[in-house]
Amino acid sequence: MTAAPAQPPSNPELDAMLARALGKESSLVPTDPPVAEEAPEPVDPAEQRCGYVAIVGKPNVGKSTLLNALVGQKVSITSRKAQTTRHRITGMRTVGPTQFVFVDTPGFQTRHGNALNRALNKTVLGAVSDVDLILFVVEAGHFNLADAKVLSLLPANVPVVLLANKFDLVHRRADLAPWLRSMQERHPFAEFVPMSAKTVKDIQRLFTICEKYLPQQPWMHDPDELTDRSERFMASEMVREKLFRLTGDELPYTSTVVIDKFEEEGALKRIAATIVVEREGHKGMVIGEGGEKLKRIGTEARQELEKLWDCKVFLELWVKVRSGWADDDARVRSFGYE
């Protein structure tokens, strides 16, 4: 007679975490992010909570989409291309007495050791060293070496929430409990949160989960503020997003955007920007036949900026070749990468 397989030892605390994580499924119906709430009346500073929440994970796992949903407005660019986010992007959201300061980070780079990737990794390590809570984003039911590398870098003295994103794509929900148990063996997570960043109910639930980890202290920002990044920075990022989206995998990720001019004339913003590529052949990819690709990049970026700022934008784009810039520490810094 075959012996029954050994059951894992009982762990009441872990069982309770699993029950909280899987006990109530959200609707998982994609809807638009809610508009940022305004406090109905002034909040007594003695009752205010405020703190930093870092969003970390491997490249292209949904961190920027999550940040935009949490803030309620687009403050971090997205595309299918890995390494889209290259800077520490801070987005704020004030909900009732609590102000959340979310920090989106680049995906930690393990494949290339050039100057650009060293700068990106330095940004990630800096972001997680002084926060109140870390959201470690993985794709629900999946964990690979790239995920493990990021996890190994997280400080031991900061609580970490395992955010299992894209939960709506998991077909066999029953398989998630053993996966979550295996994840808890890798790191002592404070909470499990299976969710979809595109689902309003899941985002609202995440606010409730994060709130208790933030200290009681006065808010750091005006409750109407959504990001600490300048309009000049947002302009360069929006052009870079359209560049990546419209060139796909043809164009290497070592392309960037530099703002040459940013002027305001009443309700009009005049912007001149240079798209920097590493090779002459890449320049042709960006310009396209008859200049059509560059024109489309400019049109889509301009339309997005006009929607973001609610004003008219005049955007002029150029393309220049700077061979080897991504492996030149001085040039990487000159292009705004810390």
Short mmCIF file of C-alpha atoms in Angstrom, two decimals:
data_model
loop_
_atom_site.label_atom_id
_atom_site.label_comp_id
_atom_site.label_asym_id
_atom_site.label_seq_id
_atom_site.Cartn_x
_atom_site.Cartn_y
_atom_site.Cartn_z
CA MET A 1 0.00 0.00 0.00
CA THR A 2 1.44 3.36 -1.03
CA ALA A 3 1.92 5.85 1.77
CA ALA A 4 0.07 9.13 1.46
CA PRO A 5 2.29 12.09 0.59
CA ALA A 6 3.51 14.03 3.59
CA GLN A 7 1.51 17.16 4.30
CA PRO A 8 3.40 20.41 4.86
CA PRO A 9 3.52 21.42 8.52
CA SER A 10 0.68 23.67 9.64
CA ASN A 11 1.47 27.37 9.76
CA PRO A 12 -1.53 29.31 11.14
CA GLU A 13 -0.05 32.72 10.24
CA LEU A 14 0.63 31.67 6.65
CA ASP A 15 -2.80 30.03 6.39
CA ALA A 16 -4.39 33.30 7.52
CA MET A 17 -2.41 35.24 4.89
CA LEU A 18 -3.57 32.84 2.19
CA ALA A 19 -7.17 33.15 3.36
CA ARG A 20 -6.97 36.94 3.19
CA ALA A 21 -5.36 36.83 -0.24
CA LEU A 22 -7.64 34.28 -1.88
CA GLY A 23 -10.81 34.45 0.21
CA LYS A 24 -12.44 37.26 -1.74
CA GLU A 25 -11.87 37.56 -5.47
CA SER A 26 -12.21 40.96 -7.06
CA SER A 27 -14.40 41.42 -10.09
CA LEU A 28 -11.35 41.45 -12.38
CA VAL A 29 -13.19 43.48 -15.00
CA PRO A 30 -10.86 46.09 -16.57
CA THR A 31 -12.14 49.63 -16.11
CA ASP A 32 -10.65 53.08 -16.16
CA PRO A 33 -8.69 54.14 -13.04
CA PRO A 34 -10.75 56.28 -10.65
CA VAL A 35 -10.17 60.00 -10.41
CA ALA A 36 -8.03 60.99 -7.40
CA GLU A 37 -10.18 61.59 -4.35
CA GLU A 38 -10.26 64.93 -2.61
CA ALA A 39 -10.56 64.98 1.16
CA PRO A 40 -14.11 66.22 1.92
CA GLU A 41 -12.79 68.48 4.65
CA PRO A 42 -9.40 69.48 6.08
CA VAL A 43 -7.68 66.63 7.89
CA ASP A 44 -6.17 67.24 11.31
CA PRO A 45 -2.36 66.91 10.89
CA ALA A 46 -2.34 64.73 14.01
CA GLU A 47 -4.48 62.19 12.14
CA GLN A 48 -2.53 62.26 8.88
CA ARG A 49 -0.47 59.35 7.60
CA CYS A 50 2.22 59.66 4.95
CA GLY A 51 5.00 57.45 3.65
CA TYR A 52 6.97 56.07 0.73
CA VAL A 53 5.97 52.91 -1.12
CA ALA A 54 8.51 51.52 -3.62
CA ILE A 55 7.26 49.50 -6.61
CA VAL A 56 9.95 47.02 -7.68
CA GLY A 57 10.25 44.02 -9.98
CA LYS A 58 11.98 42.72 -13.07
CA PRO A 59 11.59 44.59 -16.38
CA ASN A 60 8.21 44.61 -18.10
CA VAL A 61 6.17 43.13 -15.25
CA GLY A 62 3.60 45.95 -15.04
CA LYS A 63 5.13 48.37 -12.52
CA SER A 64 4.39 51.55 -14.48
CA THR A 65 0.83 50.47 -15.27
CA LEU A 66 0.34 49.89 -11.54
CA LEU A 67 1.74 53.30 -10.61
CA ASN A 68 -0.53 55.07 -13.11
CA ALA A 69 -3.56 53.22 -11.74
CA LEU A 70 -2.64 54.09 -8.14
CA VAL A 71 -2.12 57.77 -8.94
CA GLY A 72 -5.23 57.95 -11.15
CA GLN A 73 -3.35 59.64 -14.00
CA LYS A 74 -0.52 58.76 -16.34
CA VAL A 75 2.77 59.78 -14.71
CA SER A 76 4.96 56.87 -15.87
CA ILE A 77 5.29 55.72 -19.48
CA THR A 78 4.51 52.18 -20.59
CA SER A 79 5.31 49.94 -23.54
CA ARG A 80 5.85 46.26 -24.28
CA LYS A 81 9.59 46.90 -24.59
CA ALA A 82 11.58 45.98 -21.47
CA GLN A 83 13.60 48.75 -19.79
CA THR A 84 10.97 51.38 -20.67
CA THR A 85 11.17 53.01 -17.22
CA ARG A 86 14.64 54.46 -16.64
CA HIS A 87 14.15 56.91 -13.80
CA ARG A 88 12.79 56.98 -10.30
CA ILE A 89 9.25 58.23 -10.93
CA THR A 90 7.31 59.46 -7.91
CA GLY A 91 3.52 59.57 -7.96
CA MET A 92 1.36 60.84 -5.11
CA ARG A 93 -2.21 60.00 -4.13
CA THR A 94 -4.04 61.39 -1.10
CA VAL A 95 -6.95 59.25 0.07
CA GLY A 96 -8.78 60.49 3.17
CA PRO A 97 -6.20 61.08 5.93
CA THR A 98 -3.44 59.14 4.15
CA GLN A 99 -0.97 60.37 1.55
CA PHE A 100 0.77 57.63 -0.43
CA VAL A 101 4.05 58.53 -2.13
CA PHE A 102 4.65 55.77 -4.68
CA VAL A 103 8.08 55.30 -6.25
CA ASP A 104 8.22 53.49 -9.60
CA THR A 105 11.65 52.07 -10.41
CA PRO A 106 13.40 50.70 -13.49
CA GLY A 107 13.38 46.92 -13.81
CA PHE A 108 16.65 45.60 -12.39
CA GLN A 109 19.05 44.85 -15.24
CA THR A 110 20.96 41.56 -15.21
CA ARG A 111 21.82 40.98 -18.89
CA HIS A 112 23.93 43.98 -19.84
CA GLY A 113 26.63 45.69 -17.79
CA ASN A 114 26.92 48.96 -19.69
CA ALA A 115 26.93 52.42 -18.11
CA LEU A 116 23.22 52.95 -18.70
CA ASN A 117 22.24 49.74 -16.92
CA ARG A 118 24.62 50.45 -14.04
CA ALA A 119 22.82 53.79 -13.61
CA LEU A 120 19.40 52.09 -13.73
CA ASN A 121 20.39 49.53 -11.11
CA LYS A 122 21.76 52.28 -8.87
CA THR A 123 18.35 53.96 -9.12
CA VAL A 124 16.59 50.75 -8.03
CA LEU A 125 18.87 50.21 -5.03
CA GLY A 126 18.51 53.84 -3.97
CA ALA A 127 14.72 53.69 -4.17
CA VAL A 128 14.34 50.68 -1.85
CA SER A 129 16.84 51.79 0.79
CA ASP A 130 14.66 54.43 2.46
CA VAL A 131 10.98 53.56 2.11
CA ASP A 132 8.24 52.43 4.47
CA LEU A 133 6.89 49.61 2.28
CA ILE A 134 7.94 47.70 -0.83
CA LEU A 135 5.52 46.27 -3.40
CA PHE A 136 7.37 43.39 -5.08
CA VAL A 137 5.57 42.89 -8.40
CA VAL A 138 5.61 39.49 -10.11
CA GLU A 139 3.32 37.84 -12.62
CA ALA A 140 0.85 35.67 -10.71
CA GLY A 141 1.96 32.03 -10.68
CA HIS A 142 5.40 32.75 -12.18
CA PHE A 143 8.86 33.26 -10.69
CA ASN A 144 12.17 33.09 -12.54
CA LEU A 145 15.83 34.03 -12.09
CA ALA A 146 15.19 37.67 -12.96
CA ASP A 147 12.53 37.85 -10.22
CA ALA A 148 14.91 36.13 -7.80
CA LYS A 149 17.66 38.66 -8.52
CA VAL A 150 15.39 41.57 -7.62
CA LEU A 151 14.12 39.79 -4.51
CA SER A 152 17.67 39.19 -3.28
CA LEU A 153 18.32 42.94 -3.31
CA LEU A 154 15.46 43.92 -1.03
CA PRO A 155 16.45 45.15 2.45
CA ALA A 156 15.54 42.92 5.38
CA ASN A 157 14.24 45.77 7.55
CA VAL A 158 11.44 46.97 5.21
CA PRO A 159 8.09 45.11 4.99
CA VAL A 160 7.47 43.64 1.53
CA VAL A 161 4.07 42.92 -0.02
CA LEU A 162 4.05 40.24 -2.73
CA LEU A 163 1.89 41.71 -5.47
CA ALA A 164 0.88 38.90 -7.84
CA ASN A 165 -0.10 40.99 -10.86
CA LYS A 166 -2.12 39.84 -13.90
CA PHE A 167 -4.21 37.60 -11.64
CA ASP A 168 -6.99 37.85 -14.23
CA LEU A 169 -4.85 35.74 -16.60
CA VAL A 170 -4.56 32.80 -14.16
CA HIS A 171 -6.85 30.02 -15.42
CA ARG A 172 -6.52 27.61 -12.48
CA ARG A 173 -6.91 29.71 -9.35
CA ALA A 174 -6.48 26.61 -7.16
CA ASP A 175 -2.83 26.44 -8.24
CA LEU A 176 -2.09 29.82 -6.71
CA ALA A 177 -2.17 28.72 -3.05
CA PRO A 178 0.79 26.29 -3.35
CA TRP A 179 2.64 28.89 -5.43
CA LEU A 180 2.12 31.50 -2.71
CA ARG A 181 3.36 29.00 -0.09
CA SER A 182 6.51 28.45 -2.14
CA MET A 183 7.00 32.21 -2.43
CA GLN A 184 6.80 32.60 1.34
CA GLU A 185 9.71 30.15 1.62
CA ARG A 186 11.78 32.55 -0.50
CA HIS A 187 11.04 35.67 1.56
CA PRO A 188 8.99 36.51 4.67
CA PHE A 189 6.36 38.60 2.87
CA ALA A 190 4.08 40.74 5.01
CA GLU A 191 1.08 40.22 2.71
CA PHE A 192 0.01 38.44 -0.48
CA VAL A 193 -2.03 40.52 -2.93
CA PRO A 194 -3.24 38.68 -6.08
CA MET A 195 -4.69 41.40 -8.32
CA SER A 196 -4.91 43.09 -11.69
CA ALA A 197 -3.54 46.62 -12.00
CA LYS A 198 -6.37 47.31 -14.49
CA THR A 199 -9.13 46.61 -11.98
CA VAL A 200 -10.53 49.47 -9.90
CA LYS A 201 -11.63 47.29 -6.96
CA ASP A 202 -8.17 45.73 -6.72
CA ILE A 203 -6.50 49.17 -6.70
CA GLN A 204 -8.84 50.40 -3.96
CA ARG A 205 -8.12 47.26 -1.91
CA LEU A 206 -4.38 47.85 -2.30
CA PHE A 207 -4.71 51.33 -0.75
CA THR A 208 -6.32 49.77 2.31
CA ILE A 209 -3.55 47.16 2.59
CA CYS A 210 -0.71 49.69 2.21
CA GLU A 211 -2.18 52.28 4.58
CA LYS A 212 -1.38 50.47 7.81
CA TYR A 213 2.35 50.31 6.96
CA LEU A 214 2.71 54.09 6.65
CA PRO A 215 3.66 56.17 9.68
CA GLN A 216 1.44 58.79 11.29
CA GLN A 217 3.00 62.08 10.22
CA PRO A 218 2.00 65.20 8.28
CA TRP A 219 1.66 64.99 4.50
CA MET A 220 4.75 65.84 2.46
CA HIS A 221 2.90 67.21 -0.58
CA ASP A 222 -0.17 69.22 -1.46
CA PRO A 223 -3.13 66.80 -1.71
CA ASP A 224 -3.73 67.82 -5.35
CA GLU A 225 -0.16 66.98 -6.45
CA LEU A 226 0.23 63.83 -8.55
CA THR A 227 3.96 63.73 -9.31
CA ASP A 228 7.21 65.49 -8.42
CA ARG A 229 8.47 65.34 -12.00
CA SER A 230 8.65 68.50 -14.12
CA GLU A 231 6.69 69.10 -17.32
CA ARG A 232 10.02 69.12 -19.20
CA PHE A 233 10.73 65.60 -17.91
CA MET A 234 7.21 64.40 -18.78
CA ALA A 235 7.65 65.72 -22.34
CA SER A 236 10.84 63.69 -22.87
CA GLU A 237 9.23 60.58 -21.41
CA MET A 238 6.13 60.86 -23.59
CA VAL A 239 8.23 61.13 -26.75
CA ARG A 240 10.28 58.12 -25.61
CA GLU A 241 7.12 56.09 -24.99
CA LYS A 242 5.83 56.74 -28.51
CA LEU A 243 9.30 56.02 -29.91
CA PHE A 244 9.35 52.58 -28.27
CA ARG A 245 5.74 51.77 -29.08
CA LEU A 246 6.01 52.67 -32.76
CA THR A 247 9.40 51.09 -33.47
CA GLY A 248 8.76 47.85 -31.54
CA ASP A 249 11.69 45.46 -31.24
CA GLU A 250 13.47 46.91 -34.27
CA LEU A 251 15.04 49.74 -32.28
CA PRO A 252 17.43 48.82 -29.42
CA TYR A 253 16.43 50.08 -25.99
CA THR A 254 19.59 52.22 -25.90
CA SER A 255 17.74 55.13 -27.49
CA THR A 256 16.81 58.21 -25.49
CA VAL A 257 15.21 61.64 -25.77
CA VAL A 258 16.75 64.99 -24.81
CA ILE A 259 14.68 68.18 -24.50
CA ASP A 260 16.49 71.05 -26.24
CA LYS A 261 13.87 73.76 -25.72
CA PHE A 262 10.80 74.12 -23.48
CA GLU A 263 9.05 77.48 -23.65
CA GLU A 264 5.61 78.66 -22.56
CA GLU A 265 3.70 81.32 -24.47
CA GLY A 266 0.42 81.81 -22.66
CA ALA A 267 -1.66 78.64 -23.24
CA LEU A 268 0.91 77.25 -25.71
CA LYS A 269 3.99 75.16 -24.90
CA ARG A 270 6.78 75.06 -27.51
CA ILE A 271 9.03 72.01 -27.22
CA ALA A 272 12.04 70.96 -29.29
CA ALA A 273 13.47 67.49 -28.60
CA THR A 274 16.21 65.26 -29.97
CA ILE A 275 15.88 61.48 -30.24
CA VAL A 276 19.36 60.02 -29.67
CA VAL A 277 20.25 56.66 -31.27
CA GLU A 278 23.50 54.71 -31.37
CA ARG A 279 23.79 53.87 -35.08
CA GLU A 280 23.06 55.46 -38.43
CA GLY A 281 20.79 52.54 -39.33
CA HIS A 282 18.71 53.21 -36.21
CA LYS A 283 18.20 56.80 -37.36
CA GLY A 284 16.48 55.52 -40.53
CA MET A 285 14.19 53.30 -38.43
CA VAL A 286 13.04 56.29 -36.39
CA ILE A 287 12.54 58.63 -39.35
CA GLY A 288 10.82 56.05 -41.55
CA GLU A 289 10.02 56.31 -45.24
CA GLY A 290 9.43 59.92 -46.17
CA GLY A 291 9.67 60.89 -42.50
CA GLU A 292 6.32 59.23 -41.73
CA LYS A 293 7.47 57.32 -38.61
CA LEU A 294 9.00 60.42 -36.98
CA LYS A 295 5.90 62.44 -37.85
CA ARG A 296 3.66 59.85 -36.19
CA ILE A 297 5.86 59.71 -33.07
CA GLY A 298 5.59 63.49 -32.80
CA THR A 299 1.84 63.58 -33.43
CA GLU A 300 1.00 60.93 -30.83
CA ALA A 301 3.34 62.44 -28.22
CA ARG A 302 1.87 65.92 -28.82
CA GLN A 303 -1.71 64.65 -28.50
CA GLU A 304 -0.89 62.86 -25.23
CA LEU A 305 0.82 65.94 -23.78
CA GLU A 306 -2.11 68.17 -24.76
CA LYS A 307 -4.45 65.78 -22.97
CA LEU A 308 -2.17 65.67 -19.91
CA TRP A 309 -1.71 69.44 -19.62
CA ASP A 310 -5.00 70.63 -21.15
CA CYS A 311 -3.26 73.12 -23.44
CA LYS A 312 -1.88 73.46 -26.96
CA VAL A 313 1.57 71.96 -27.64
CA PHE A 314 3.94 72.62 -30.53
CA LEU A 315 6.44 69.75 -30.69
CA GLU A 316 9.48 69.62 -32.98
CA LEU A 317 11.58 66.44 -33.19
CA TRP A 318 15.09 65.74 -34.48
CA VAL A 319 17.13 62.53 -34.64
CA LYS A 320 20.88 62.37 -33.94
CA VAL A 321 23.42 59.55 -33.78
CA ARG A 322 25.67 59.33 -30.70
CA SER A 323 27.61 56.11 -31.07
CA GLY A 324 28.28 54.23 -27.83
CA TRP A 325 26.53 56.73 -25.57
CA ALA A 326 24.96 54.01 -23.38
CA ASP A 327 28.43 52.75 -22.37
CA ASP A 328 29.88 56.20 -21.66
CA ASP A 329 29.39 57.16 -17.99
CA ALA A 330 29.81 60.89 -18.63
CA ARG A 331 27.33 60.95 -21.52
CA VAL A 332 24.85 58.81 -19.58
CA ARG A 333 24.93 61.41 -16.79
CA SER A 334 24.64 64.28 -19.29
CA PHE A 335 21.45 62.71 -20.63
CA GLY A 336 19.91 62.83 -17.15
CA TYR A 337 20.58 59.34 -15.81
CA GLU A 338 21.85 59.54 -12.25
#
